[in-house]
PDB file of N, CA, C and O and ligand atoms in Angstrom:
ATOM      1  N   MET L   1      21.074  15.545 -11.344  1.00 68.00           N
ATOM      2  CA  MET L   1      19.993  16.700 -10.898  1.00 68.00           C
ATOM      3  C   MET L   1      18.968  15.988  -9.795  1.00 68.00           C
ATOM      4  O   MET L   1      18.611  15.353 -10.671  1.00 68.00           O
ATOM      5  N   PHE L   2      18.519  16.812  -9.181  1.00 75.00           N
ATOM      6  CA  PHE L   2      17.752  15.889  -8.198  1.00 75.00           C
ATOM      7  C   PHE L   2      17.002  17.006  -7.299  1.00 75.00           C
ATOM      8  O   PHE L   2      17.460  18.199  -7.287  1.00 75.00           O
ATOM      9  N   PHE L   3      16.107  16.424  -7.647  1.00 78.00           N
ATOM     10  CA  PHE L   3      14.859  17.819  -6.809  1.00 78.00           C
ATOM     11  C   PHE L   3      14.409  17.192  -5.392  1.00 78.00           C
ATOM     12  O   PHE L   3      14.518  16.204  -4.724  1.00 78.00           O
ATOM     13  N   ILE L   4      14.581  18.348  -4.561  1.00 86.00           N
ATOM     14  CA  ILE L   4      14.039  18.603  -3.234  1.00 86.00           C
ATOM     15  C   ILE L   4      12.887  18.752  -2.883  1.00 86.00           C
ATOM     16  O   ILE L   4      12.389  19.851  -3.317  1.00 86.00           O
ATOM     17  N   PHE L   5      12.258  17.921  -2.719  1.00 86.00           N
ATOM     18  CA  PHE L   5      10.865  18.209  -2.311  1.00 86.00           C
ATOM     19  C   PHE L   5       9.919  17.564  -1.063  1.00 86.00           C
ATOM     20  O   PHE L   5      10.413  17.012  -0.521  1.00 86.00           O
ATOM     21  N   GLY L   6       8.706  18.297  -0.457  1.00 89.00           N
ATOM     22  CA  GLY L   6       8.178  18.026   0.718  1.00 89.00           C
ATOM     23  C   GLY L   6       6.791  18.826   0.607  1.00 89.00           C
ATOM     24  O   GLY L   6       6.528  18.924  -0.461  1.00 89.00           O
ATOM     25  N   VAL L   7       6.505  18.015   1.747  1.00 88.00           N
ATOM     26  CA  VAL L   7       5.129  18.679   2.097  1.00 88.00           C
ATOM     27  C   VAL L   7       5.079  19.661   3.663  1.00 88.00           C
ATOM     28  O   VAL L   7       6.065  19.074   4.399  1.00 88.00           O
ATOM     29  N   GLY L   8       4.853  20.695   3.638  1.00 86.00           N
ATOM     30  CA  GLY L   8       4.755  21.769   4.895  1.00 86.00           C
ATOM     31  C   GLY L   8       3.688  22.675   4.925  1.00 86.00           C
ATOM     32  O   GLY L   8       2.763  22.339   3.890  1.00 86.00           O
ATOM     33  N   PRO L   9       3.551  23.087   5.583  1.00 85.00           N
ATOM     34  CA  PRO L   9       2.745  23.792   6.137  1.00 85.00           C
ATOM     35  C   PRO L   9       3.090  25.215   6.477  1.00 85.00           C
ATOM     36  O   PRO L   9       3.794  25.748   5.923  1.00 85.00           O
ATOM     37  N   LYS L  10       1.839  25.784   5.537  1.00 86.00           N
ATOM     38  CA  LYS L  10       2.250  27.256   5.279  1.00 86.00           C
ATOM     39  C   LYS L  10       1.089  28.178   6.184  1.00 86.00           C
ATOM     40  O   LYS L  10      -0.241  27.569   6.078  1.00 86.00           O
ATOM     41  N   THR L  11       1.637  29.017   7.003  1.00 89.00           N
ATOM     42  CA  THR L  11       0.588  29.816   7.796  1.00 89.00           C
ATOM     43  C   THR L  11      -0.009  31.355   6.988  1.00 89.00           C
ATOM     44  O   THR L  11       1.562  31.851   6.928  1.00 89.00           O
ATOM     45  N   LYS L  12      -0.818  31.656   6.993  1.00 91.00           N
ATOM     46  CA  LYS L  12      -1.454  33.017   6.580  1.00 91.00           C
ATOM     47  C   LYS L  12      -2.383  34.080   7.332  1.00 91.00           C
ATOM     48  O   LYS L  12      -3.092  33.185   7.978  1.00 91.00           O
ATOM     49  N   VAL L  13      -1.837  34.676   7.836  1.00 94.00           N
ATOM     50  CA  VAL L  13      -2.355  35.886   8.695  1.00 94.00           C
ATOM     51  C   VAL L  13      -3.264  36.380   7.858  1.00 94.00           C
ATOM     52  O   VAL L  13      -3.184  37.420   6.934  1.00 94.00           O
ATOM     53  N   VAL L  14      -5.020  35.751   8.062  1.00 94.00           N
ATOM     54  CA  VAL L  14      -6.149  36.658   7.170  1.00 94.00           C
ATOM     55  C   VAL L  14      -6.447  37.996   7.902  1.00 94.00           C
ATOM     56  O   VAL L  14      -7.635  38.402   7.231  1.00 94.00           O
ATOM     57  N   GLU L  15      -7.010  37.460   9.082  1.00 95.00           N
ATOM     58  CA  GLU L  15      -7.477  38.861   9.462  1.00 95.00           C
ATOM     59  C   GLU L  15      -6.894  39.518  11.493  1.00 95.00           C
ATOM     60  O   GLU L  15      -6.421  38.495  11.816  1.00 95.00           O
ATOM     61  N   LYS L  16      -6.465  40.232  11.180  1.00 97.00           N
ATOM     62  CA  LYS L  16      -6.598  41.329  12.941  1.00 97.00           C
ATOM     63  C   LYS L  16      -7.367  41.648  13.649  1.00 97.00           C
ATOM     64  O   LYS L  16      -8.338  42.789  12.824  1.00 97.00           O
ATOM     65  N   SER L  17      -8.087  41.684  14.698  1.00 96.00           N
ATOM     66  CA  SER L  17      -8.973  42.204  15.003  1.00 96.00           C
ATOM     67  C   SER L  17      -8.886  42.196  16.722  1.00 96.00           C
ATOM     68  O   SER L  17      -7.958  41.212  17.171  1.00 96.00           O
ATOM     69  N   GLN L  18      -9.963  42.340  17.131  1.00 95.00           N
ATOM     70  CA  GLN L  18     -10.005  42.431  18.496  1.00 95.00           C
ATOM     71  C   GLN L  18     -11.390  41.208  19.150  1.00 95.00           C
ATOM     72  O   GLN L  18     -12.539  41.142  18.340  1.00 95.00           O
ATOM     73  N   PHE L  19     -11.200  40.666  20.032  1.00 94.00           N
ATOM     74  CA  PHE L  19     -11.911  39.972  20.610  1.00 94.00           C
ATOM     75  C   PHE L  19     -11.585  39.681  22.260  1.00 94.00           C
ATOM     76  O   PHE L  19     -10.936  40.216  22.716  1.00 94.00           O
ATOM     77  N   SER L  20     -12.889  39.250  22.560  1.00 93.00           N
ATOM     78  CA  SER L  20     -12.774  38.482  24.208  1.00 93.00           C
ATOM     79  C   SER L  20     -12.020  37.588  24.230  1.00 93.00           C
ATOM     80  O   SER L  20     -12.352  36.129  24.542  1.00 93.00           O
ATOM     81  N   CYS L  21     -10.726  37.459  24.852  1.00 94.00           N
ATOM     82  CA  CYS L  21     -10.170  35.816  24.907  1.00 94.00           C
ATOM     83  C   CYS L  21     -10.767  35.228  26.191  1.00 94.00           C
ATOM     84  O   CYS L  21     -10.544  35.793  27.147  1.00 94.00           O
ATOM     85  N   PRO L  22     -11.151  33.709  25.769  1.00 92.00           N
ATOM     86  CA  PRO L  22     -11.365  33.077  26.833  1.00 92.00           C
ATOM     87  C   PRO L  22     -10.628  32.755  27.697  1.00 92.00           C
ATOM     88  O   PRO L  22     -10.569  32.136  28.796  1.00 92.00           O
ATOM     89  N   VAL L  23      -9.433  32.973  27.399  1.00 94.00           N
ATOM     90  CA  VAL L  23      -7.886  32.406  28.295  1.00 94.00           C
ATOM     91  C   VAL L  23      -7.707  33.668  29.155  1.00 94.00           C
ATOM     92  O   VAL L  23      -7.890  32.858  30.426  1.00 94.00           O
ATOM     93  N   CYS L  24      -7.488  34.780  28.832  1.00 95.00           N
ATOM     94  CA  CYS L  24      -6.529  36.169  29.762  1.00 95.00           C
ATOM     95  C   CYS L  24      -7.954  36.499  30.302  1.00 95.00           C
ATOM     96  O   CYS L  24      -7.450  37.315  30.898  1.00 95.00           O
ATOM     97  N   ARG L  25      -8.971  36.435  29.374  1.00 94.00           N
ATOM     98  CA  ARG L  25     -10.132  37.046  29.773  1.00 94.00           C
ATOM     99  C   ARG L  25     -10.362  38.741  29.672  1.00 94.00           C
ATOM    100  O   ARG L  25     -10.170  39.917  30.536  1.00 94.00           O
ATOM    101  N   THR L  26      -9.200  39.181  28.894  1.00 94.00           N
ATOM    102  CA  THR L  26      -9.387  40.497  28.734  1.00 94.00           C
ATOM    103  C   THR L  26      -9.807  40.887  27.407  1.00 94.00           C
ATOM    104  O   THR L  26      -9.537  40.029  26.019  1.00 94.00           O
ATOM    105  N   ARG L  27     -10.148  41.894  27.004  1.00 95.00           N
ATOM    106  CA  ARG L  27     -10.190  42.616  25.587  1.00 95.00           C
ATOM    107  C   ARG L  27      -9.167  42.553  24.784  1.00 95.00           C
ATOM    108  O   ARG L  27      -8.369  43.792  25.475  1.00 95.00           O
ATOM    109  N   SER L  28      -8.715  41.791  23.675  1.00 95.00           N
ATOM    110  CA  SER L  28      -7.572  42.269  23.505  1.00 95.00           C
ATOM    111  C   SER L  28      -7.280  41.508  21.734  1.00 95.00           C
ATOM    112  O   SER L  28      -7.841  41.450  21.112  1.00 95.00           O
ATOM    113  N   SER L  29      -6.121  42.064  21.334  1.00 97.00           N
ATOM    114  CA  SER L  29      -5.803  41.760  19.681  1.00 97.00           C
ATOM    115  C   SER L  29      -5.819  40.099  19.086  1.00 97.00           C
ATOM    116  O   SER L  29      -5.333  39.484  20.120  1.00 97.00           O
ATOM    117  N   TYR L  30      -6.629  40.005  18.175  1.00 96.00           N
ATOM    118  CA  TYR L  30      -5.935  38.359  17.690  1.00 96.00           C
ATOM    119  C   TYR L  30      -5.645  38.652  16.622  1.00 96.00           C
ATOM    120  O   TYR L  30      -6.042  39.412  15.804  1.00 96.00           O
ATOM    121  N   GLU L  31      -5.376  37.382  15.625  1.00 96.00           N
ATOM    122  CA  GLU L  31      -4.760  37.385  14.343  1.00 96.00           C
ATOM    123  C   GLU L  31      -5.306  35.835  14.138  1.00 96.00           C
ATOM    124  O   GLU L  31      -5.191  34.654  14.770  1.00 96.00           O
ATOM    125  N   LEU L  32      -5.845  35.667  12.860  1.00 96.00           N
ATOM    126  CA  LEU L  32      -6.960  34.737  12.734  1.00 96.00           C
ATOM    127  C   LEU L  32      -6.060  34.182  11.419  1.00 96.00           C
ATOM    128  O   LEU L  32      -5.932  34.879  10.399  1.00 96.00           O
ATOM    129  N   ARG L  33      -5.610  32.882  11.654  1.00 95.00           N
ATOM    130  CA  ARG L  33      -4.318  32.463  10.595  1.00 95.00           C
ATOM    131  C   ARG L  33      -5.469  31.363   9.999  1.00 95.00           C
ATOM    132  O   ARG L  33      -5.841  30.719  10.584  1.00 95.00           O
ATOM    133  N   GLN L  34      -4.617  30.991   8.792  1.00 92.00           N
ATOM    134  CA  GLN L  34      -5.086  29.758   8.068  1.00 92.00           C
ATOM    135  C   GLN L  34      -4.016  29.291   8.021  1.00 92.00           C
ATOM    136  O   GLN L  34      -2.661  29.707   7.188  1.00 92.00           O
ATOM    137  N   GLN L  35      -3.927  27.915   7.932  1.00 88.00           N
ATOM    138  CA  GLN L  35      -2.791  27.011   8.051  1.00 88.00           C
ATOM    139  C   GLN L  35      -3.293  25.566   7.002  1.00 88.00           C
ATOM    140  O   GLN L  35      -4.209  25.381   6.916  1.00 88.00           O
ATOM    141  N   ARG L  36      -2.630  25.828   5.660  1.00 89.00           N
ATOM    142  CA  ARG L  36      -2.728  24.353   4.509  1.00 89.00           C
ATOM    143  C   ARG L  36      -1.484  23.648   4.714  1.00 89.00           C
ATOM    144  O   ARG L  36      -0.005  23.916   4.382  1.00 89.00           O
ATOM    145  N   GLN L  37      -1.535  22.683   4.443  1.00 89.00           N
ATOM    146  CA  GLN L  37      -0.290  21.480   3.682  1.00 89.00           C
ATOM    147  C   GLN L  37      -0.022  22.116   2.135  1.00 89.00           C
ATOM    148  O   GLN L  37      -0.961  21.944   1.696  1.00 89.00           O
ATOM    149  N   TYR L  38       1.135  22.088   2.215  1.00 88.00           N
ATOM    150  CA  TYR L  38       1.387  22.821   0.310  1.00 88.00           C
ATOM    151  C   TYR L  38       2.422  21.517   0.360  1.00 88.00           C
ATOM    152  O   TYR L  38       3.216  21.172   1.119  1.00 88.00           O
ATOM    153  N   PHE L  39       2.636  21.172  -0.946  1.00 89.00           N
ATOM    154  CA  PHE L  39       3.284  20.932  -1.726  1.00 89.00           C
ATOM    155  C   PHE L  39       4.538  21.575  -1.973  1.00 89.00           C
ATOM    156  O   PHE L  39       4.545  22.632  -2.938  1.00 89.00           O
ATOM    157  N   SER L  40       5.716  21.504  -1.636  1.00 90.00           N
ATOM    158  CA  SER L  40       7.008  22.513  -2.132  1.00 90.00           C
ATOM    159  C   SER L  40       7.993  21.645  -2.721  1.00 90.00           C
ATOM    160  O   SER L  40       8.489  20.706  -2.370  1.00 90.00           O
ATOM    161  N   LEU L  41       8.477  22.599  -3.540  1.00 89.00           N
ATOM    162  CA  LEU L  41       9.516  21.798  -4.294  1.00 89.00           C
ATOM    163  C   LEU L  41      10.766  23.157  -4.182  1.00 89.00           C
ATOM    164  O   LEU L  41      10.544  24.194  -4.436  1.00 89.00           O
ATOM    165  N   PHE L  42      11.899  22.314  -3.396  1.00 86.00           N
ATOM    166  CA  PHE L  42      13.519  23.318  -3.205  1.00 86.00           C
ATOM    167  C   PHE L  42      12.757  24.388  -2.412  1.00 86.00           C
ATOM    168  O   PHE L  42      13.386  25.429  -2.210  1.00 86.00           O
ATOM    169  N   PHE L  43      11.846  24.162  -1.257  1.00 82.00           N
ATOM    170  CA  PHE L  43      11.487  25.042  -0.486  1.00 82.00           C
ATOM    171  C   PHE L  43      10.703  26.026  -0.932  1.00 82.00           C
ATOM    172  O   PHE L  43      10.056  26.551   0.010  1.00 82.00           O
ATOM    173  N   ILE L  44      10.367  25.824  -1.686  1.00 86.00           N
ATOM    174  CA  ILE L  44       9.353  26.878  -2.309  1.00 86.00           C
ATOM    175  C   ILE L  44       7.965  26.240  -2.465  1.00 86.00           C
ATOM    176  O   ILE L  44       7.442  25.120  -3.219  1.00 86.00           O
ATOM    177  N   PRO L  45       6.963  26.736  -1.483  1.00 85.00           N
ATOM    178  CA  PRO L  45       5.363  26.000  -1.531  1.00 85.00           C
ATOM    179  C   PRO L  45       4.881  26.237  -3.277  1.00 85.00           C
ATOM    180  O   PRO L  45       4.944  27.599  -3.614  1.00 85.00           O
ATOM    181  N   LEU L  46       4.223  25.405  -3.877  1.00 86.00           N
ATOM    182  CA  LEU L  46       4.136  25.245  -4.955  1.00 86.00           C
ATOM    183  C   LEU L  46       2.407  25.734  -4.989  1.00 86.00           C
ATOM    184  O   LEU L  46       1.771  26.300  -5.353  1.00 86.00           O
ATOM    185  N   PHE L  47       1.848  24.302  -4.156  1.00 84.00           N
ATOM    186  CA  PHE L  47       0.099  24.245  -4.531  1.00 84.00           C
ATOM    187  C   PHE L  47      -0.224  23.473  -2.872  1.00 84.00           C
ATOM    188  O   PHE L  47       0.145  23.142  -2.230  1.00 84.00           O
ATOM    189  N   PRO L  48      -1.429  24.034  -2.643  1.00 84.00           N
ATOM    190  CA  PRO L  48      -2.120  23.361  -1.618  1.00 84.00           C
ATOM    191  C   PRO L  48      -2.580  21.960  -1.871  1.00 84.00           C
ATOM    192  O   PRO L  48      -2.608  21.316  -2.629  1.00 84.00           O
ATOM    193  N   MET L  49      -1.915  21.102  -0.765  1.00 81.00           N
ATOM    194  CA  MET L  49      -2.327  19.367  -0.731  1.00 81.00           C
ATOM    195  C   MET L  49      -3.371  19.251  -0.455  1.00 81.00           C
ATOM    196  O   MET L  49      -4.184  18.416  -0.574  1.00 81.00           O
ATOM    197  N   SER L  50      -4.294  19.927   0.419  1.00 76.00           N
ATOM    198  CA  SER L  50      -5.287  19.873   0.822  1.00 76.00           C
ATOM    199  C   SER L  50      -6.315  20.665   0.894  1.00 76.00           C
ATOM    200  O   SER L  50      -5.940  22.105   0.727  1.00 76.00           O
ATOM    201  N   LYS L  51      -8.160  20.531   0.386  1.00 77.00           N
ATOM    202  CA  LYS L  51      -8.579  21.596   0.531  1.00 77.00           C
ATOM    203  C   LYS L  51      -8.839  22.293   1.693  1.00 77.00           C
ATOM    204  O   LYS L  51      -9.455  23.424   1.704  1.00 77.00           O
ATOM    205  N   GLN L  52      -9.094  21.901   2.806  1.00 74.00           N
ATOM    206  CA  GLN L  52      -9.708  21.951   3.989  1.00 74.00           C
ATOM    207  C   GLN L  52      -8.457  22.651   5.058  1.00 74.00           C
ATOM    208  O   GLN L  52      -7.211  22.537   4.734  1.00 74.00           O
ATOM    209  N   LYS L  53      -8.673  23.917   5.168  1.00 78.00           N
ATOM    210  CA  LYS L  53      -8.194  25.031   6.001  1.00 78.00           C
ATOM    211  C   LYS L  53      -8.276  24.721   7.256  1.00 78.00           C
ATOM    212  O   LYS L  53      -9.546  24.976   8.095  1.00 78.00           O
ATOM    213  N   ASN L  54      -7.073  24.808   8.037  1.00 83.00           N
ATOM    214  CA  ASN L  54      -6.923  24.615   9.157  1.00 83.00           C
ATOM    215  C   ASN L  54      -6.427  26.189   9.945  1.00 83.00           C
ATOM    216  O   ASN L  54      -5.921  26.710   9.717  1.00 83.00           O
ATOM    217  N   THR L  55      -7.991  27.188  10.258  1.00 92.00           N
ATOM    218  CA  THR L  55      -8.170  28.098  10.925  1.00 92.00           C
ATOM    219  C   THR L  55      -8.014  27.995  12.149  1.00 92.00           C
ATOM    220  O   THR L  55      -9.009  27.596  13.115  1.00 92.00           O
ATOM    221  N   THR L  56      -6.866  29.027  13.050  1.00 94.00           N
ATOM    222  CA  THR L  56      -7.018  29.294  14.551  1.00 94.00           C
ATOM    223  C   THR L  56      -6.845  30.808  14.780  1.00 94.00           C
ATOM    224  O   THR L  56      -6.402  31.530  13.541  1.00 94.00           O
ATOM    225  N   VAL L  57      -6.875  30.958  15.853  1.00 95.00           N
ATOM    226  CA  VAL L  57      -6.849  32.331  16.740  1.00 95.00           C
ATOM    227  C   VAL L  57      -5.960  32.438  17.787  1.00 95.00           C
ATOM    228  O   VAL L  57      -5.741  31.621  18.467  1.00 95.00           O
ATOM    229  N   LYS L  58      -5.283  33.601  17.123  1.00 96.00           N
ATOM    230  CA  LYS L  58      -4.013  33.626  18.014  1.00 96.00           C
ATOM    231  C   LYS L  58      -4.137  34.866  18.981  1.00 96.00           C
ATOM    232  O   LYS L  58      -4.123  35.984  18.559  1.00 96.00           O
ATOM    233  N   CYS L  59      -3.919  34.475  20.551  1.00 97.00           N
ATOM    234  CA  CYS L  59      -4.147  35.952  20.967  1.00 97.00           C
ATOM    235  C   CYS L  59      -2.804  36.642  21.394  1.00 97.00           C
ATOM    236  O   CYS L  59      -1.733  35.925  21.915  1.00 97.00           O
ATOM    237  N   LEU L  60      -3.137  37.833  21.225  1.00 97.00           N
ATOM    238  CA  LEU L  60      -1.673  38.410  21.247  1.00 97.00           C
ATOM    239  C   LEU L  60      -1.200  39.278  22.528  1.00 97.00           C
ATOM    240  O   LEU L  60      -0.062  39.629  22.597  1.00 97.00           O
ATOM    241  N   HIS L  61      -2.252  38.915  23.332  1.00 97.00           N
ATOM    242  CA  HIS L  61      -2.321  39.390  24.646  1.00 97.00           C
ATOM    243  C   HIS L  61      -1.397  38.488  25.622  1.00 97.00           C
ATOM    244  O   HIS L  61      -0.383  38.507  26.044  1.00 97.00           O
ATOM    245  N   CYS L  62      -1.593  36.993  25.854  1.00 97.00           N
ATOM    246  CA  CYS L  62      -1.694  35.810  26.113  1.00 97.00           C
ATOM    247  C   CYS L  62      -0.649  34.965  25.899  1.00 97.00           C
ATOM    248  O   CYS L  62      -0.135  33.738  25.855  1.00 97.00           O
ATOM    249  N   GLY L  63      -0.734  35.205  23.928  1.00 97.00           N
ATOM    250  CA  GLY L  63       0.192  34.171  22.726  1.00 97.00           C
ATOM    251  C   GLY L  63      -0.750  32.818  22.705  1.00 97.00           C
ATOM    252  O   GLY L  63      -0.157  31.673  22.145  1.00 97.00           O
ATOM    253  N   THR L  64      -2.016  32.566  23.878  1.00 96.00           N
ATOM    254  CA  THR L  64      -2.601  31.398  23.115  1.00 96.00           C
ATOM    255  C   THR L  64      -3.079  31.171  22.066  1.00 96.00           C
ATOM    256  O   THR L  64      -4.254  31.865  21.232  1.00 96.00           O
ATOM    257  N   VAL L  65      -3.021  29.926  21.521  1.00 95.00           N
ATOM    258  CA  VAL L  65      -3.347  29.608  19.928  1.00 95.00           C
ATOM    259  C   VAL L  65      -4.738  28.808  20.107  1.00 95.00           C
ATOM    260  O   VAL L  65      -4.655  28.059  20.695  1.00 95.00           O
ATOM    261  N   MET L  66      -6.242  29.356  20.199  1.00 94.00           N
ATOM    262  CA  MET L  66      -6.998  28.350  20.070  1.00 94.00           C
ATOM    263  C   MET L  66      -8.035  27.863  18.615  1.00 94.00           C
ATOM    264  O   MET L  66      -7.757  28.695  17.299  1.00 94.00           O
ATOM    265  N   PRO L  67      -9.166  27.283  18.601  1.00 92.00           N
ATOM    266  CA  PRO L  67      -9.422  27.337  17.094  1.00 92.00           C
ATOM    267  C   PRO L  67     -10.527  28.059  17.034  1.00 92.00           C
ATOM    268  O   PRO L  67     -11.204  29.210  17.987  1.00 92.00           O
ATOM    269  N   SER L  68     -10.682  29.008  15.514  1.00 90.00           N
ATOM    270  CA  SER L  68     -11.522  29.316  15.586  1.00 90.00           C
ATOM    271  C   SER L  68     -12.951  29.938  15.982  1.00 90.00           C
ATOM    272  O   SER L  68     -13.375  30.969  15.940  1.00 90.00           O
ATOM    273  N   MET L  69     -13.412  28.802  16.160  1.00 88.00           N
ATOM    274  CA  MET L  69     -14.904  29.133  16.488  1.00 88.00           C
ATOM    275  C   MET L  69     -14.910  29.623  17.959  1.00 88.00           C
ATOM    276  O   MET L  69     -15.592  29.882  18.649  1.00 88.00           O
ATOM    277  N   VAL L  70     -14.060  29.992  18.803  1.00 88.00           N
ATOM    278  CA  VAL L  70     -13.941  30.972  19.761  1.00 88.00           C
ATOM    279  C   VAL L  70     -14.663  32.111  19.385  1.00 88.00           C
ATOM    280  O   VAL L  70     -15.151  32.826  20.157  1.00 88.00           O
ATOM    281  N   LEU L  71     -14.346  32.208  18.119  1.00 87.00           N
ATOM    282  CA  LEU L  71     -14.759  34.118  17.869  1.00 87.00           C
ATOM    283  C   LEU L  71     -16.219  34.055  17.583  1.00 87.00           C
ATOM    284  O   LEU L  71     -16.860  34.874  17.779  1.00 87.00           O
ATOM    285  N   HIS L  72     -17.193  32.667  17.366  1.00 81.00           N
ATOM    286  CA  HIS L  72     -18.097  32.886  17.450  1.00 81.00           C
ATOM    287  C   HIS L  72     -19.098  32.582  18.694  1.00 81.00           C
ATOM    288  O   HIS L  72     -20.573  32.252  18.720  1.00 81.00           O
ATOM    289  N   HIS L  73     -18.165  32.622  20.104  1.00 68.00           N
ATOM    290  CA  HIS L  73     -18.861  31.891  21.153  1.00 68.00           C
ATOM    291  C   HIS L  73     -19.159  33.168  22.260  1.00 68.00           C
ATOM    292  O   HIS L  73     -17.402  33.942  21.838  1.00 68.00           O
ATOM    293  N   ALA L  74     -19.551  33.552  21.970  1.00 56.00           N
ATOM    294  CA  ALA L  74     -20.066  34.318  23.498  1.00 56.00           C
ATOM    295  C   ALA L  74     -19.387  35.713  23.260  1.00 56.00           C
ATOM    296  O   ALA L  74     -18.807  36.461  23.560  1.00 56.00           O
ATOM    297  N   GLN L  75     -19.723  36.099  21.803  1.00 54.00           N
ATOM    298  CA  GLN L  75     -19.304  37.393  21.744  1.00 54.00           C
ATOM    299  C   GLN L  75     -20.543  38.607  21.497  1.00 54.00           C
ATOM    300  O   GLN L  75     -21.068  38.083  20.857  1.00 54.00           O
ATOM    301  N   PRO L  76     -20.154  39.455  22.205  1.00 55.00           N
ATOM    302  CA  PRO L  76     -21.516  40.337  22.553  1.00 55.00           C
ATOM    303  C   PRO L  76     -21.860  41.515  21.255  1.00 55.00           C
ATOM    304  O   PRO L  76     -22.541  42.357  21.586  1.00 55.00           O
ATOM    305  N   GLU L  77     -21.753  40.661  19.965  1.00 55.00           N
ATOM    306  CA  GLU L  77     -21.692  41.407  19.124  1.00 55.00           C
ATOM    307  C   GLU L  77     -20.490  42.761  18.703  1.00 55.00           C
ATOM    308  O   GLU L  77     -20.722  43.747  19.367  1.00 55.00           O
ATOM    309  N   ALA L  78     -20.066  42.493  17.670  1.00 51.00           N
ATOM    310  CA  ALA L  78     -18.675  42.744  17.319  1.00 51.00           C
ATOM    311  C   ALA L  78     -19.446  44.110  17.093  1.00 51.00           C
ATOM    312  O   ALA L  78     -20.380  44.414  15.810  1.00 51.00           O
ATOM    313  N   LYS L  79     -18.557  45.887  16.882  1.00 52.00           N
ATOM    314  CA  LYS L  79     -19.303  46.789  16.551  1.00 52.00           C
ATOM    315  C   LYS L  79     -19.545  47.598  17.578  1.00 52.00           C
ATOM    316  O   LYS L  79     -20.916  47.553  17.958  1.00 52.00           O
TER     317      LYS L  79
HETATM  318 ZN1   ZN F 101      -5.831  35.676  25.600  1.00 52.45          ZN
END
């Protein structure tokens, strides 16, 4: 018997909302995604390898993926 194991990224959408996209310059929906490296056995992610989460924002209008800090930039107050 042998084991198939590896390390791979796992992405999870943690939030969906609206923002002013700096790329297409429209108010559009975004997905906030967290990506972590997971140790997997038989292609099943078992546990995270790193504590650090890589958070990205994807604009659903133009499809650009950018760092999550764009949400904290030039946002004229949500709500
Ligand atoms: Zn956009």
